[in-house]
Amino acid sequence: PVVSVQNLYNLVPRQSEAVLDYCEKHNIAFIPWFPLAAGRLAQDGTVMDAIARKLGATPSQVALAWVLKRSPVMLPIPGTGKVKHLNENTAAADIVLSDEDYAALDAAGRQEAAR
């Protein structure tokens, strides 16, 4: 039996939505690689920047919080070479996005993907 799937997935590239939905339906872990990618979404003045400031978080933490809220089978493993980033990434699990913030990030990611 398949216990996990690892595909490219984050706020912007979401070509694996159908795979993620299948994983949810069959309780299979989904491991998104490159889960922190936010590109232009992480720049100053964006929706992500505003949400990060409101939550006292970094854009990377917000990106991880979005991925975690997206699905209960999500198991992001962001790579890092620095203890500081490891601590930031771990702390993202404690960030709770409101449904409104989640939807705003979702829309911004879809808009960015359409560019």
mmCIF file of C-alpha atoms in Angstrom:
data_model
loop_
_atom_site.group_PDB
_atom_site.id
_atom_site.type_symbol
_atom_site.label_atom_id
_atom_site.label_comp_id
_atom_site.label_asym_id
_atom_site.label_seq_id
_atom_site.Cartn_x
_atom_site.Cartn_y
_atom_site.Cartn_z
ATOM 1 C CA PRO A 1 0.000 0.000 0.000
ATOM 2 C CA VAL A 2 1.029 3.589 -0.638
ATOM 3 C CA VAL A 3 1.564 5.502 2.609
ATOM 4 C CA SER A 4 2.826 8.826 1.271
ATOM 5 C CA VAL A 5 3.197 10.897 -1.867
ATOM 6 C CA GLN A 6 5.758 13.638 -2.407
ATOM 7 C CA ASN A 7 4.981 16.275 -5.038
ATOM 8 C CA LEU A 8 5.759 19.914 -5.728
ATOM 9 C CA TYR A 9 3.115 21.929 -3.898
ATOM 10 C CA ASN A 10 2.823 25.323 -2.241
ATOM 11 C CA LEU A 11 0.766 28.497 -2.499
ATOM 12 C CA VAL A 12 1.576 28.994 -6.171
ATOM 13 C CA PRO A 13 2.234 25.732 -8.050
ATOM 14 C CA ARG A 14 -0.710 23.477 -7.276
ATOM 15 C CA GLN A 15 -0.749 21.077 -10.182
ATOM 16 C CA SER A 16 -1.039 18.261 -7.637
ATOM 17 C CA GLU A 17 -4.444 19.292 -6.261
ATOM 18 C CA ALA A 18 -6.100 16.120 -7.596
ATOM 19 C CA VAL A 19 -3.355 13.976 -6.047
ATOM 20 C CA LEU A 20 -3.762 15.780 -2.728
ATOM 21 C CA ASP A 21 -7.528 15.271 -2.842
ATOM 22 C CA TYR A 22 -6.967 11.549 -3.504
ATOM 23 C CA CYS A 23 -4.544 11.373 -0.586
ATOM 24 C CA GLU A 24 -7.123 12.996 1.696
ATOM 25 C CA LYS A 25 -9.819 10.571 0.605
ATOM 26 C CA HIS A 26 -7.561 7.559 1.244
ATOM 27 C CA ASN A 27 -5.693 8.889 4.296
ATOM 28 C CA ILE A 28 -2.327 8.938 2.536
ATOM 29 C CA ALA A 29 0.313 11.394 3.729
ATOM 30 C CA PHE A 30 1.100 14.148 1.226
ATOM 31 C CA ILE A 31 4.613 15.581 1.481
ATOM 32 C CA PRO A 32 4.886 18.854 -0.430
ATOM 33 C CA TRP A 33 8.378 19.612 -1.614
ATOM 34 C CA PHE A 34 9.315 23.264 -1.858
ATOM 35 C CA PRO A 35 6.490 24.178 0.571
ATOM 36 C CA LEU A 36 7.959 27.605 1.388
ATOM 37 C CA ALA A 37 7.963 29.005 -2.129
ATOM 38 C CA ALA A 38 6.007 32.222 -2.194
ATOM 39 C CA GLY A 39 8.036 34.341 -4.629
ATOM 40 C CA ARG A 40 6.384 37.680 -5.214
ATOM 41 C CA LEU A 41 3.720 36.847 -2.627
ATOM 42 C CA ALA A 42 6.311 37.317 0.118
ATOM 43 C CA GLN A 43 7.307 40.831 -0.931
ATOM 44 C CA ASP A 44 6.530 43.932 1.097
ATOM 45 C CA GLY A 45 3.013 45.235 0.654
ATOM 46 C CA THR A 46 1.415 41.954 -0.412
ATOM 47 C CA VAL A 47 -1.432 40.086 1.245
ATOM 48 C CA MET A 48 1.082 37.607 2.640
ATOM 49 C CA ASP A 49 3.209 40.402 4.054
ATOM 50 C CA ALA A 50 0.155 41.960 5.723
ATOM 51 C CA ILE A 51 -0.927 38.648 7.235
ATOM 52 C CA ALA A 52 2.606 37.888 8.418
ATOM 53 C CA ARG A 53 2.844 41.298 10.107
ATOM 54 C CA LYS A 54 -0.581 40.889 11.701
ATOM 55 C CA LEU A 55 0.416 37.488 13.111
ATOM 56 C CA GLY A 56 3.951 38.505 14.092
ATOM 57 C CA ALA A 57 5.295 35.857 11.737
ATOM 58 C CA THR A 58 7.585 35.610 8.744
ATOM 59 C CA PRO A 59 6.230 35.087 5.229
ATOM 60 C CA SER A 60 7.796 31.607 5.276
ATOM 61 C CA GLN A 61 5.892 30.753 8.433
ATOM 62 C CA VAL A 62 2.661 31.975 6.858
ATOM 63 C CA ALA A 63 3.339 29.885 3.744
ATOM 64 C CA LEU A 64 3.829 26.799 5.931
ATOM 65 C CA ALA A 65 0.733 27.618 7.994
ATOM 66 C CA TRP A 66 -1.289 27.825 4.759
ATOM 67 C CA VAL A 67 0.001 24.434 3.584
ATOM 68 C CA LEU A 68 -0.790 22.890 6.973
ATOM 69 C CA LYS A 69 -4.321 24.317 6.999
ATOM 70 C CA ARG A 70 -4.934 23.141 3.432
ATOM 71 C CA SER A 71 -5.130 19.474 4.382
ATOM 72 C CA PRO A 72 -4.954 17.190 7.412
ATOM 73 C CA VAL A 73 -2.728 14.764 5.448
ATOM 74 C CA MET A 74 -0.151 17.463 4.666
ATOM 75 C CA LEU A 75 3.321 16.763 6.003
ATOM 76 C CA PRO A 76 5.657 19.563 4.859
ATOM 77 C CA ILE A 77 9.355 19.039 5.364
ATOM 78 C CA PRO A 78 11.016 22.357 4.537
ATOM 79 C CA GLY A 79 14.727 22.059 4.036
ATOM 80 C CA THR A 80 17.080 24.342 5.919
ATOM 81 C CA GLY A 81 20.733 24.701 6.674
ATOM 82 C CA LYS A 82 20.376 27.085 9.598
ATOM 83 C CA VAL A 83 19.105 26.490 13.106
ATOM 84 C CA LYS A 84 17.341 29.876 13.008
ATOM 85 C CA HIS A 85 15.263 28.759 10.013
ATOM 86 C CA LEU A 86 14.607 25.373 11.598
ATOM 87 C CA ASN A 87 13.164 27.134 14.636
ATOM 88 C CA GLU A 88 11.083 29.455 12.432
ATOM 89 C CA ASN A 89 9.772 26.531 10.403
ATOM 90 C CA THR A 90 8.842 24.559 13.505
ATOM 91 C CA ALA A 91 7.057 27.568 15.000
ATOM 92 C CA ALA A 92 4.863 27.772 11.900
ATOM 93 C CA ALA A 93 2.918 24.778 13.213
ATOM 94 C CA ASP A 94 1.582 27.030 15.981
ATOM 95 C CA ILE A 95 0.270 29.687 13.608
ATOM 96 C CA VAL A 96 -3.469 29.522 13.150
ATOM 97 C CA LEU A 97 -4.730 31.237 10.036
ATOM 98 C CA SER A 98 -8.273 32.528 10.114
ATOM 99 C CA ASP A 99 -10.526 31.276 7.341
ATOM 100 C CA GLU A 100 -10.439 34.794 5.914
ATOM 101 C CA ASP A 101 -6.619 34.925 5.867
ATOM 102 C CA TYR A 102 -6.458 31.425 4.409
ATOM 103 C CA ALA A 103 -8.867 32.409 1.619
ATOM 104 C CA ALA A 104 -6.949 35.624 0.883
ATOM 105 C CA LEU A 105 -3.673 33.695 0.597
ATOM 106 C CA ASP A 106 -5.363 31.034 -1.511
ATOM 107 C CA ALA A 107 -6.672 33.643 -3.935
ATOM 108 C CA ALA A 108 -3.307 35.434 -4.098
ATOM 109 C CA GLY A 109 -1.533 32.149 -4.831
ATOM 110 C CA ARG A 110 -3.984 31.257 -7.596
ATOM 111 C CA GLN A 111 -3.634 34.732 -9.086
ATOM 112 C CA GLU A 112 0.165 34.444 -9.025
ATOM 113 C CA ALA A 113 -0.010 31.014 -10.666
ATOM 114 C CA ALA A 114 -2.124 32.455 -13.479
ATOM 115 C CA ARG A 115 0.567 35.020 -14.372
#
